[in-house]
């Protein structure tokens, strides 16, 4: 395998930040409250947490393993590993080679509708700079949302600008572009979320919203809630479609991927939960329905800022950070397409980025225009936007995730998987680390690391495929 020309992330913090940058985004602040609101609040949260913990981290590891082992984009990764995994090293092509294509297709479709809402964040940043929310009541803020999203060209301009911004960063390459952006402002987002939580919880009537989000009614858990939580978890952690295979391919062979995967899962889940704690108490306090869907975050948050001292600045900083969090996610989506096009078709990064951006823009425009009232862009009563969202989160990502865990658990050799998971310190058959490794990295590759690696391997091999398959099939039979 030719690894010489590929860039790597510059540091341990670089991987965590880039992966967290991919994970944190609209999925946490916009989509999570939407899904939780529509699926019974706390019942959804419980299922979500269980899935994030039990399936999220192992699947993230599975993707890192595929990426780092192959040093390739998702399409090349499955092709290379499929060949080397065949017993006796014989080149026996299996259908798994198609999984990479599925991932790239998912990245393309997600990017198309994701940039619709990404454009809104840019528009809302403009609105907060111009002080459009000042002195408005709920009806005024709701009206602003529908005026903005149904405007004939403004959301398209914002979407185009966002795509362009993404393309520019991606063209500059992994280290200069992606890593630098992710490192700077992610932690700040966490701080502002905590400030917002405090404000939201002190609003009158906040308790009812908090109860909705935190006190589960287990009878509400059905097949629909399960698949929505699974899809949301995959979407939020950027798993099941190849983004983390691509990022995994840039991870240095000495980095401890396991601790990165655990840290990112925890950080992402924390931000989603914080978003719920900000949005539901505030929404109940203002009389906004938790099932309000697309408008939930975009009406509740400006209302919270209205009630705060220094609300103008908080609002501005919040939307600026949201734009950046969103950008680090769109970067990771476009990177999947660019890595695949440039490596598989031997195109330059610039050319690949242009093709990826134009292709995305064509579908993305349809998603954005489908928000216009009376738009013909409805298929079977659903907007193109919702159709893309459902097709990816409820079908493509769960199927992609299932195939990824099956590939790592059953097609790849156990020794290769464990070798990646423990950075070459795994000794086959003994279940322990190789002797003589105690001096090189005694603490990072401890017995605990070894045991955790074994546990994750078993989850990848048995629990994750069974759980994903059951959830997926149960909703099909619903
Ligand atoms: N995880 C991102 C978010 O939560 C969205 C995303 C999905 C990014 C898939 C990359 C791949 O906003």
CSV table of C-alpha atoms and ligand atoms in Angstrom, one decimal:
chain,number,residue,atom,x,y,z
A,1,UNK,CA,0.0,0.0,0.0
A,2,UNK,CA,1.3,3.4,-0.9
A,3,UNK,CA,1.1,5.5,2.2
A,4,UNK,CA,3.8,8.0,1.3
A,5,UNK,CA,1.7,10.7,-0.3
A,6,UNK,CA,-1.1,10.8,2.2
A,7,UNK,CA,-1.3,13.5,4.8
A,8,UNK,CA,-1.8,12.7,8.4
A,9,UNK,CA,-3.4,14.7,11.2
A,10,UNK,CA,-0.7,16.6,12.9
A,11,UNK,CA,-1.4,15.6,16.5
A,12,UNK,CA,-3.6,13.6,18.8
A,13,UNK,CA,-5.6,16.7,19.6
A,14,UNK,CA,-6.0,17.2,15.8
A,15,UNK,CA,-7.9,13.9,15.4
A,16,UNK,CA,-10.1,14.5,18.3
A,17,UNK,CA,-10.9,18.0,17.1
A,18,UNK,CA,-11.4,17.1,13.5
A,19,UNK,CA,-13.7,14.1,14.4
A,20,UNK,CA,-15.5,16.2,17.0
A,21,UNK,CA,-15.8,18.9,14.4
A,22,UNK,CA,-17.4,16.4,12.1
A,23,UNK,CA,-19.7,15.1,14.8
A,24,UNK,CA,-20.8,18.4,16.4
A,25,UNK,CA,-23.0,20.4,14.2
A,26,UNK,CA,-26.6,20.8,13.2
A,27,UNK,CA,-27.2,17.2,14.1
A,28,UNK,CA,-26.8,18.2,17.8
A,29,UNK,CA,-28.4,21.6,17.9
A,30,UNK,CA,-31.1,21.4,15.2
A,31,UNK,CA,-31.9,17.8,14.4
A,32,UNK,CA,-31.6,16.2,17.9
A,33,UNK,CA,-34.3,18.5,19.4
A,34,UNK,CA,-36.5,18.0,16.3
A,35,UNK,CA,-36.3,14.2,16.7
A,36,UNK,CA,-36.6,14.2,20.4
A,37,UNK,CA,-39.6,16.6,20.3
A,38,UNK,CA,-41.4,14.4,17.7
A,39,UNK,CA,-40.6,11.1,19.5
A,40,UNK,CA,-41.8,11.7,23.0
A,41,UNK,CA,-38.8,13.6,24.5
A,42,UNK,CA,-37.3,11.6,27.4
A,43,UNK,CA,-38.3,8.2,25.9
A,44,UNK,CA,-36.2,9.1,22.8
A,45,UNK,CA,-33.3,10.4,25.0
A,46,UNK,CA,-33.0,7.1,26.9
A,47,UNK,CA,-32.9,5.0,23.7
A,48,UNK,CA,-30.5,7.5,22.2
A,49,UNK,CA,-28.1,7.3,25.1
A,50,UNK,CA,-28.1,3.5,25.1
A,51,UNK,CA,-27.4,3.4,21.3
A,52,UNK,CA,-24.7,6.1,21.5
A,53,UNK,CA,-22.9,4.2,24.3
A,54,UNK,CA,-23.3,0.6,23.0
A,55,UNK,CA,-23.2,1.1,19.3
A,56,UNK,CA,-21.8,4.6,18.7
A,57,UNK,CA,-18.2,4.2,20.0
A,58,UNK,CA,-17.7,0.6,18.6
A,59,UNK,CA,-19.0,1.7,15.1
A,60,UNK,CA,-16.7,4.7,15.2
A,61,UNK,CA,-13.8,2.4,16.1
A,62,UNK,CA,-14.7,0.1,13.2
A,63,UNK,CA,-14.6,3.0,10.8
A,64,UNK,CA,-11.3,4.3,12.2
A,65,UNK,CA,-9.9,0.7,11.8
A,66,UNK,CA,-11.0,0.4,8.2
A,67,UNK,CA,-9.6,3.9,7.4
A,68,UNK,CA,-6.2,3.6,9.1
A,69,UNK,CA,-5.6,0.0,8.0
A,70,UNK,CA,-6.3,0.8,4.4
A,71,UNK,CA,-5.0,4.4,4.3
A,72,UNK,CA,-7.7,5.0,1.7
A,73,UNK,CA,-11.0,6.7,0.9
A,74,UNK,CA,-14.1,4.5,1.6
A,75,UNK,CA,-14.3,3.0,-1.9
A,76,UNK,CA,-10.6,2.1,-2.0
A,77,UNK,CA,-10.6,1.0,1.7
A,78,UNK,CA,-13.2,-1.8,1.2
A,79,UNK,CA,-11.5,-2.9,-2.0
A,80,UNK,CA,-8.1,-3.1,-0.5
A,81,UNK,CA,-9.1,-4.7,2.8
A,82,UNK,CA,-11.5,-7.1,1.2
A,83,UNK,CA,-8.6,-8.5,-0.8
A,84,UNK,CA,-6.2,-8.8,2.1
A,85,UNK,CA,-8.8,-10.2,4.4
A,86,UNK,CA,-9.7,-13.2,2.2
A,87,UNK,CA,-8.4,-16.3,3.8
A,88,UNK,CA,-4.9,-17.2,2.6
A,89,UNK,CA,-4.7,-13.8,1.1
A,90,UNK,CA,-6.4,-14.9,-2.1
A,91,UNK,CA,-8.1,-12.1,-4.0
A,92,UNK,CA,-11.7,-13.2,-3.6
A,93,UNK,CA,-13.9,-10.2,-4.2
A,94,UNK,CA,-16.9,-10.0,-1.9
A,95,UNK,CA,-20.0,-7.8,-2.1
A,96,UNK,CA,-18.5,-5.7,0.7
A,97,UNK,CA,-16.5,-3.8,-1.9
A,98,UNK,CA,-19.8,-2.0,-2.6
A,99,UNK,CA,-20.1,-0.6,0.9
A,100,UNK,CA,-17.6,2.2,0.1
A,101,UNK,CA,-19.8,3.4,-2.8
A,102,UNK,CA,-22.8,3.4,-0.5
A,103,UNK,CA,-20.9,5.6,1.9
A,104,UNK,CA,-19.9,8.1,-0.8
A,105,UNK,CA,-23.5,8.2,-2.0
A,106,UNK,CA,-24.7,8.9,1.6
A,107,UNK,CA,-22.2,11.7,2.0
A,108,UNK,CA,-23.4,13.3,-1.2
A,109,UNK,CA,-27.1,13.1,-0.3
A,110,UNK,CA,-26.5,14.3,3.3
A,111,UNK,CA,-24.4,17.2,2.2
A,112,UNK,CA,-27.2,18.3,-0.2
A,113,UNK,CA,-29.8,18.7,2.4
A,114,UNK,CA,-27.4,19.6,5.2
A,115,UNK,CA,-26.3,22.7,3.4
A,116,UNK,CA,-30.0,23.9,3.3
A,117,UNK,CA,-29.9,24.3,7.1
A,118,UNK,CA,-26.3,25.3,7.0
A,119,UNK,CA,-27.4,28.2,4.8
A,120,UNK,CA,-30.0,29.2,7.3
A,121,UNK,CA,-27.3,29.4,10.0
A,122,UNK,CA,-25.5,31.9,7.8
A,123,UNK,CA,-28.7,33.8,7.3
A,124,UNK,CA,-29.4,33.8,11.0
A,125,UNK,CA,-25.9,35.0,11.7
A,126,UNK,CA,-26.6,38.0,9.3
A,127,UNK,CA,-29.9,38.5,11.1
A,128,UNK,CA,-28.3,38.6,14.5
A,129,UNK,CA,-25.7,41.0,13.4
A,130,UNK,CA,-28.4,43.3,12.0
A,131,UNK,CA,-30.3,42.9,15.3
A,132,UNK,CA,-33.5,41.5,13.6
A,133,UNK,CA,-34.6,39.7,16.7
A,134,UNK,CA,-34.5,42.7,19.1
A,135,UNK,CA,-37.9,43.6,20.5
A,136,UNK,CA,-39.8,40.9,18.6
A,137,UNK,CA,-42.5,38.7,20.1
A,138,UNK,CA,-42.9,35.0,19.4
A,139,UNK,CA,-45.2,35.6,16.5
A,140,UNK,CA,-42.6,38.0,15.0
A,141,UNK,CA,-39.8,35.5,15.3
A,142,UNK,CA,-41.9,32.7,13.9
A,143,UNK,CA,-42.9,34.9,11.0
A,144,UNK,CA,-39.2,35.7,10.4
A,145,UNK,CA,-38.4,32.0,10.1
A,146,UNK,CA,-41.1,31.3,7.6
A,147,UNK,CA,-40.3,34.5,5.6
A,148,UNK,CA,-36.6,33.5,5.5
A,149,UNK,CA,-37.0,29.9,4.6
A,150,UNK,CA,-39.7,30.5,1.9
A,151,UNK,CA,-37.9,33.5,0.4
A,152,UNK,CA,-37.3,32.9,-3.3
A,153,UNK,CA,-33.6,33.4,-3.4
A,154,UNK,CA,-32.1,34.4,0.0
A,155,UNK,CA,-31.8,30.8,1.4
A,156,UNK,CA,-30.2,29.7,-2.0
A,157,UNK,CA,-27.6,32.4,-1.8
A,158,UNK,CA,-26.8,31.4,1.8
A,159,UNK,CA,-26.6,27.8,0.8
A,160,UNK,CA,-24.3,28.6,-2.1
A,161,UNK,CA,-22.1,30.7,0.1
A,162,UNK,CA,-21.8,27.9,2.6
A,163,UNK,CA,-20.9,25.3,0.0
A,164,UNK,CA,-18.3,27.6,-1.4
A,165,UNK,CA,-16.8,28.2,2.0
A,166,UNK,CA,-16.7,24.4,2.5
A,167,UNK,CA,-15.0,23.8,-0.8
A,168,UNK,CA,-12.3,26.4,-0.2
A,169,UNK,CA,-11.3,24.8,3.1
A,170,UNK,CA,-11.4,21.3,1.7
A,171,UNK,CA,-9.3,22.3,-1.3
A,172,UNK,CA,-6.5,23.4,1.0
A,173,UNK,CA,-6.2,19.9,2.4
A,174,UNK,CA,-6.5,18.0,5.6
A,175,UNK,CA,-4.0,19.6,7.9
A,176,UNK,CA,-4.2,23.3,6.8
A,177,UNK,CA,-7.9,23.4,6.4
A,178,UNK,CA,-9.8,20.9,8.4
A,179,UNK,CA,-7.6,20.5,11.4
A,180,UNK,CA,-6.9,24.1,12.0
A,181,UNK,CA,-10.6,25.1,11.8
A,182,UNK,CA,-11.7,22.4,14.1
A,183,UNK,CA,-9.2,23.1,16.8
A,184,UNK,CA,-10.1,26.7,17.3
A,185,UNK,CA,-13.7,27.2,18.4
A,186,UNK,CA,-15.3,23.9,19.3
A,187,UNK,CA,-14.7,24.2,23.0
A,188,UNK,CA,-16.2,27.6,23.0
A,189,UNK,CA,-19.5,26.2,21.7
A,190,UNK,CA,-19.7,24.0,24.7
A,191,UNK,CA,-19.2,27.0,27.0
A,192,UNK,CA,-22.0,29.0,25.3
A,193,UNK,CA,-24.3,26.0,25.5
A,194,UNK,CA,-23.8,25.9,29.2
A,195,UNK,CA,-24.6,29.6,29.5
A,196,UNK,CA,-27.8,29.1,27.5
A,197,UNK,CA,-28.8,26.1,29.7
A,198,UNK,CA,-28.6,28.2,32.8
A,199,UNK,CA,-30.8,30.9,31.2
A,200,UNK,CA,-33.3,28.5,29.8
A,201,UNK,CA,-33.7,26.7,33.1
A,202,UNK,CA,-34.5,29.9,34.9
A,203,UNK,CA,-37.4,30.9,32.6
A,204,UNK,CA,-40.9,30.6,34.0
A,205,UNK,CA,-42.5,27.3,33.3
A,206,UNK,CA,-39.2,25.7,32.4
A,207,UNK,CA,-39.9,22.7,34.6
A,208,UNK,CA,-42.5,21.3,32.4
A,209,UNK,CA,-40.1,21.3,29.5
A,210,UNK,CA,-37.4,19.7,31.6
A,211,UNK,CA,-39.8,17.0,32.6
A,212,UNK,CA,-40.7,16.4,28.9
A,213,UNK,CA,-37.0,15.9,28.1
A,214,UNK,CA,-35.8,14.1,31.2
A,215,UNK,CA,-38.6,12.0,32.7
A,216,UNK,CA,-39.2,9.0,30.4
A,217,UNK,CA,-42.5,7.4,29.7
A,218,UNK,CA,-41.3,4.0,28.7
A,219,UNK,CA,-44.6,3.1,27.1
A,220,UNK,CA,-43.8,5.6,24.3
A,221,UNK,CA,-40.8,3.5,23.1
A,222,UNK,CA,-41.9,1.8,19.9
A,223,UNK,CA,-40.2,0.8,16.6
A,224,UNK,CA,-40.5,4.3,15.3
A,225,UNK,CA,-38.7,5.8,18.3
A,226,UNK,CA,-36.0,3.1,18.1
A,227,UNK,CA,-35.2,3.7,14.4
A,228,UNK,CA,-35.4,7.5,14.9
A,229,UNK,CA,-32.9,7.3,17.7
A,230,UNK,CA,-30.6,5.0,15.8
A,231,UNK,CA,-30.7,7.3,12.7
A,232,UNK,CA,-30.1,10.4,14.9
A,233,UNK,CA,-27.2,8.7,16.7
A,234,UNK,CA,-25.5,7.7,13.4
A,235,UNK,CA,-26.2,11.2,11.9
A,236,UNK,CA,-24.9,13.0,15.0
A,237,UNK,CA,-21.8,10.9,15.4
A,238,UNK,CA,-21.1,11.0,11.6
A,239,UNK,CA,-21.1,7.2,11.5
A,240,UNK,CA,-22.4,4.6,9.0
A,241,UNK,CA,-21.4,6.4,5.9
A,242,UNK,CA,-17.6,6.7,5.6
A,243,UNK,CA,-16.7,10.2,7.0
A,244,UNK,CA,-14.8,8.5,9.8
A,245,UNK,CA,-13.2,6.0,7.5
A,246,UNK,CA,-11.9,8.9,5.5
A,247,UNK,CA,-10.7,10.7,8.7
A,248,UNK,CA,-9.4,7.4,10.0
A,249,UNK,CA,-7.1,7.1,7.0
A,250,UNK,CA,-5.3,10.3,8.1
A,251,UNK,CA,-4.7,9.0,11.7
A,252,UNK,CA,-1.1,8.3,12.6
A,253,UNK,CA,-0.3,4.7,13.3
A,254,UNK,CA,0.8,5.4,16.8
A,255,UNK,CA,-2.3,7.3,17.9
A,256,UNK,CA,-4.7,5.9,20.4
A,257,UNK,CA,-7.9,5.8,18.4
A,258,UNK,CA,-9.9,4.2,21.1
A,259,UNK,CA,-9.6,7.2,23.5
A,260,UNK,CA,-10.4,9.5,20.6
A,261,UNK,CA,-13.6,7.6,19.8
A,262,UNK,CA,-14.7,7.6,23.4
A,263,UNK,CA,-14.0,11.3,23.8
A,264,UNK,CA,-15.8,12.2,20.7
A,265,UNK,CA,-18.9,10.1,21.5
A,266,UNK,CA,-19.0,11.7,25.0
A,267,UNK,CA,-18.6,15.3,23.8
A,268,UNK,CA,-21.1,14.9,21.0
A,269,UNK,CA,-23.7,13.3,23.3
A,270,UNK,CA,-23.1,16.0,25.9
A,271,UNK,CA,-23.7,18.8,23.4
A,272,UNK,CA,-26.9,17.1,22.2
A,273,UNK,CA,-28.2,16.7,25.7
A,274,UNK,CA,-27.3,20.3,26.5
A,275,UNK,CA,-29.2,21.4,23.4
A,276,UNK,CA,-32.2,19.6,24.7
A,277,UNK,CA,-31.9,21.2,28.1
A,278,UNK,CA,-31.7,24.6,26.4
A,279,UNK,CA,-34.5,24.1,23.9
A,280,UNK,CA,-37.3,22.2,25.7
A,281,UNK,CA,-37.6,24.2,28.9
A,282,UNK,CA,-37.5,27.4,26.8
A,283,UNK,CA,-40.0,26.1,24.2
A,284,UNK,CA,-42.5,25.1,26.9
A,285,UNK,CA,-42.0,28.4,28.6
A,286,UNK,CA,-42.8,30.3,25.4
A,287,UNK,CA,-45.6,28.0,24.3
A,288,UNK,CA,-43.7,26.6,21.3
A,289,UNK,CA,-44.8,23.0,20.5
A,290,UNK,CA,-42.0,20.4,21.0
A,291,UNK,CA,-43.1,18.8,17.7
A,292,UNK,CA,-42.5,22.1,15.8
A,293,UNK,CA,-39.9,20.4,13.6
A,294,UNK,CA,-37.6,22.6,11.5
A,295,UNK,CA,-38.6,25.8,13.2
A,296,UNK,CA,-38.0,24.6,16.8
A,297,UNK,CA,-34.3,25.6,17.2
A,298,UNK,CA,-34.6,28.6,15.0
A,299,UNK,CA,-37.5,30.2,16.9
A,300,UNK,CA,-36.8,29.0,20.5
A,301,UNK,CA,-33.1,30.1,20.5
A,302,UNK,CA,-33.7,33.7,19.3
A,303,UNK,CA,-36.5,33.9,21.9
A,304,UNK,CA,-34.1,32.9,24.7
A,305,UNK,CA,-31.6,35.5,23.6
A,306,UNK,CA,-34.3,38.1,23.7
A,307,UNK,CA,-34.7,37.4,27.4
A,308,UNK,CA,-31.0,37.7,28.3
A,309,UNK,CA,-29.0,40.6,29.3
A,310,UNK,CA,-26.4,41.1,26.6
A,311,UNK,CA,-28.7,38.9,24.4
A,312,UNK,CA,-27.5,40.7,21.2
A,313,UNK,CA,-23.9,39.6,21.7
A,314,UNK,CA,-24.8,36.1,22.9
A,315,UNK,CA,-27.0,35.6,19.9
A,316,UNK,CA,-24.3,36.8,17.6
A,317,UNK,CA,-21.6,34.6,19.1
A,318,UNK,CA,-23.9,31.6,19.2
A,319,UNK,CA,-24.8,31.8,15.5
A,320,UNK,CA,-21.1,32.4,14.6
A,321,UNK,CA,-20.1,29.3,16.5
A,322,UNK,CA,-23.0,27.4,15.0
A,323,UNK,CA,-21.8,28.4,11.5
A,324,UNK,CA,-18.3,27.1,12.4
A,325,UNK,CA,-19.6,23.9,14.0
A,326,UNK,CA,-21.7,23.3,10.9
A,327,UNK,CA,-18.8,24.1,8.6
A,328,UNK,CA,-16.5,21.5,10.2
A,329,UNK,CA,-19.3,19.0,9.5
A,330,UNK,CA,-19.8,20.0,5.9
A,331,UNK,CA,-16.0,19.8,5.5
A,332,UNK,CA,-16.0,16.2,6.6
A,333,UNK,CA,-18.9,15.4,4.2
A,334,UNK,CA,-17.2,17.0,1.2
A,335,UNK,CA,-13.9,15.4,2.2
A,336,UNK,CA,-15.5,11.9,1.7
A,337,UNK,CA,-16.5,12.9,-1.8
A,338,UNK,CA,-13.2,14.6,-2.6
A,339,UNK,CA,-11.0,11.8,-1.2
A,340,UNK,CA,-13.0,9.2,-3.2
A,341,UNK,CA,-13.0,11.2,-6.5
A,342,UNK,CA,-9.4,12.2,-6.3
A,343,UNK,CA,-8.0,8.8,-5.4
A,344,UNK,CA,-10.3,6.6,-7.5
A,345,UNK,CA,-10.3,8.8,-10.6
A,346,UNK,CA,-6.9,10.3,-10.1
A,347,UNK,CA,-8.2,13.9,-10.1
A,348,UNK,CA,-6.5,16.8,-8.4
A,349,UNK,CA,-8.1,17.8,-5.0
A,350,UNK,CA,-9.3,21.1,-6.6
A,351,UNK,CA,-11.0,19.4,-9.5
A,352,UNK,CA,-12.6,16.8,-7.2
A,353,UNK,CA,-13.8,19.5,-4.9
A,354,UNK,CA,-15.4,21.5,-7.8
A,355,UNK,CA,-17.2,18.4,-9.1
A,356,UNK,CA,-18.4,17.4,-5.6
A,357,UNK,CA,-19.6,21.0,-4.9
A,358,UNK,CA,-21.5,21.4,-8.1
A,359,UNK,CA,-23.1,18.0,-7.8
A,360,UNK,CA,-24.2,18.7,-4.3
A,361,UNK,CA,-25.5,22.1,-5.2
A,362,UNK,CA,-27.8,20.7,-7.9
A,363,UNK,CA,-29.6,18.4,-5.4
A,364,UNK,CA,-29.2,20.9,-2.5
A,365,UNK,CA,-31.1,23.6,-4.4
A,366,UNK,CA,-34.1,21.2,-4.7
A,367,UNK,CA,-34.0,20.6,-0.9
A,368,UNK,CA,-33.9,24.3,-0.2
A,369,UNK,CA,-36.7,25.2,-2.6
A,370,UNK,CA,-38.9,22.5,-1.2
A,371,UNK,CA,-39.5,24.7,1.8
A,372,UNK,CA,-41.4,27.2,-0.3
A,373,UNK,CA,-45.2,27.0,0.3
A,374,UNK,CA,-47.0,25.4,-2.6
A,375,UNK,CA,-43.7,24.2,-4.0
A,376,UNK,CA,-44.1,21.2,-6.4
A,377,UNK,CA,-41.0,19.7,-4.8
A,378,UNK,CA,-43.0,17.2,-2.8
A,379,UNK,CA,-42.8,13.5,-3.4
A,380,UNK,CA,-45.6,11.5,-2.0
A,381,UNK,CA,-46.6,14.3,0.3
A,382,UNK,CA,-43.0,14.8,1.7
A,383,UNK,CA,-40.6,17.6,0.9
A,384,UNK,CA,-37.4,16.8,-1.0
A,385,UNK,CA,-35.6,17.9,2.1
A,386,UNK,CA,-37.4,15.5,4.4
A,387,UNK,CA,-37.1,12.7,1.8
A,388,UNK,CA,-33.3,13.1,1.7
A,389,UNK,CA,-33.1,13.3,5.5
A,390,UNK,CA,-35.2,10.2,6.0
A,391,UNK,CA,-33.6,8.2,3.2
A,392,UNK,CA,-30.1,8.8,4.7
A,393,UNK,CA,-30.8,8.7,8.5
A,394,UNK,CA,-33.4,5.9,8.5
A,395,UNK,CA,-32.1,3.7,5.6
A,396,UNK,CA,-28.6,4.4,4.2
A,397,UNK,CA,-26.8,5.1,7.5
A,398,UNK,CA,-28.2,2.1,9.4
A,399,UNK,CA,-27.5,-0.2,6.4
A,400,UNK,CA,-24.0,1.3,6.0
A,401,UNK,CA,-23.4,0.9,9.7
A,402,UNK,CA,-24.6,-2.7,9.7
A,403,UNK,CA,-22.3,-3.6,6.8
A,404,UNK,CA,-19.3,-1.8,8.3
A,405,UNK,CA,-19.6,-3.8,11.6
A,406,UNK,CA,-20.2,-7.0,9.7
A,407,UNK,CA,-17.1,-6.3,7.6
A,408,UNK,CA,-14.8,-5.6,10.6
A,409,UNK,CA,-16.3,-8.3,12.8
A,410,UNK,CA,-16.6,-11.1,10.3
A,411,UNK,CA,-14.7,-10.4,7.1
A,412,UNK,CA,-11.5,-8.8,8.5
A,413,UNK,CA,-9.1,-11.0,10.4
A,414,UNK,CA,-9.4,-10.7,14.2
A,415,UNK,CA,-5.7,-10.3,14.5
A,416,UNK,CA,-5.7,-7.3,12.1
A,417,UNK,CA,-8.6,-5.6,13.9
A,418,UNK,CA,-7.0,-6.1,17.3
A,419,UNK,CA,-3.7,-5.0,15.9
A,420,UNK,CA,-5.2,-1.7,14.8
A,421,UNK,CA,-7.2,-1.2,18.0
A,422,UNK,CA,-4.1,-1.7,20.2
A,423,UNK,CA,-1.5,-0.1,17.8
A,424,UNK,CA,0.3,-3.3,17.1
A,425,UNK,CA,0.5,-4.4,20.8
A,426,UNK,CA,-1.9,-7.3,20.5
A,427,UNK,CA,-0.6,-10.8,20.8
A,428,UNK,CA,-2.8,-13.3,19.1
A,429,UNK,CA,-4.3,-16.2,21.2
A,430,UNK,CA,-3.2,-14.9,24.5
A,431,UNK,CA,-5.7,-12.0,24.8
A,432,UNK,CA,-2.8,-10.0,26.2
A,433,UNK,CA,-0.4,-7.4,25.0
A,434,UNK,CA,2.9,-8.5,23.4
A,435,UNK,CA,5.7,-8.9,25.7
A,436,UNK,CA,8.3,-6.1,25.7
A,437,UNK,CA,5.7,-3.5,25.2
A,438,UNK,CA,5.7,-2.3,28.7
A,439,UNK,CA,8.4,0.2,28.2
A,440,UNK,CA,7.3,1.7,24.9
A,441,UNK,CA,3.8,2.8,25.8
A,442,UNK,CA,3.2,1.3,29.2
A,443,UNK,CA,0.3,3.5,30.2
A,444,UNK,CA,-1.5,4.1,26.9
A,445,UNK,CA,-1.7,0.4,26.1
A,446,UNK,CA,-2.5,-1.0,29.5
A,447,UNK,CA,-4.4,-4.1,30.4
A,448,UNK,CA,-7.5,-1.9,30.6
A,449,UNK,CA,-6.9,-0.8,27.0
A,450,UNK,CA,-6.6,-4.4,26.0
A,451,UNK,CA,-9.8,-5.4,27.8
A,452,UNK,CA,-11.7,-2.5,26.4
A,453,UNK,CA,-10.4,-3.4,22.9
A,454,UNK,CA,-11.7,-6.9,23.3
A,455,UNK,CA,-15.0,-5.7,24.5
A,456,UNK,CA,-15.4,-3.4,21.6
A,457,UNK,CA,-14.4,-6.1,19.2
A,458,UNK,CA,-17.1,-8.4,20.7
A,459,UNK,CA,-19.7,-5.6,20.3
A,460,UNK,CA,-18.6,-5.0,16.7
A,461,UNK,CA,-18.9,-8.7,16.0
A,462,UNK,CA,-22.1,-9.7,17.8
A,463,UNK,CA,-24.1,-7.0,19.6
A,464,UNK,CA,-23.9,-4.1,17.1
A,465,UNK,CA,-25.0,-6.1,14.0
A,466,UNK,CA,-27.9,-7.8,15.9
A,467,UNK,CA,-29.1,-4.6,17.5
A,468,UNK,CA,-29.0,-2.6,14.2
A,469,UNK,CA,-30.6,-5.4,12.3
A,470,UNK,CA,-33.5,-5.8,14.8
A,471,UNK,CA,-34.2,-2.0,15.0
A,472,UNK,CA,-34.0,-1.7,11.2
A,473,UNK,CA,-36.2,-4.7,10.5
A,474,UNK,CA,-38.7,-3.9,13.2
A,475,UNK,CA,-39.5,-0.5,11.7
A,476,UNK,CA,-39.9,-2.1,8.2
A,477,UNK,CA,-42.5,-4.5,9.7
A,478,UNK,CA,-44.3,-1.7,11.6
B,1,LIG,N1,-22.6,14.7,12.5
B,1,LIG,C1,-22.9,15.9,11.8
B,1,LIG,C2,-23.9,16.7,12.7
B,1,LIG,O1,-24.3,16.2,13.8
B,1,LIG,C3,-23.5,15.6,10.5
B,1,LIG,C4,-22.8,14.7,9.7
B,1,LIG,C5,-23.3,13.5,9.3
B,1,LIG,C6,-21.5,15.0,9.3
B,1,LIG,C7,-22.6,12.6,8.6
B,1,LIG,C8,-20.7,14.0,8.6
B,1,LIG,C9,-21.3,12.8,8.3
B,1,LIG,O2,-24.2,17.8,12.5
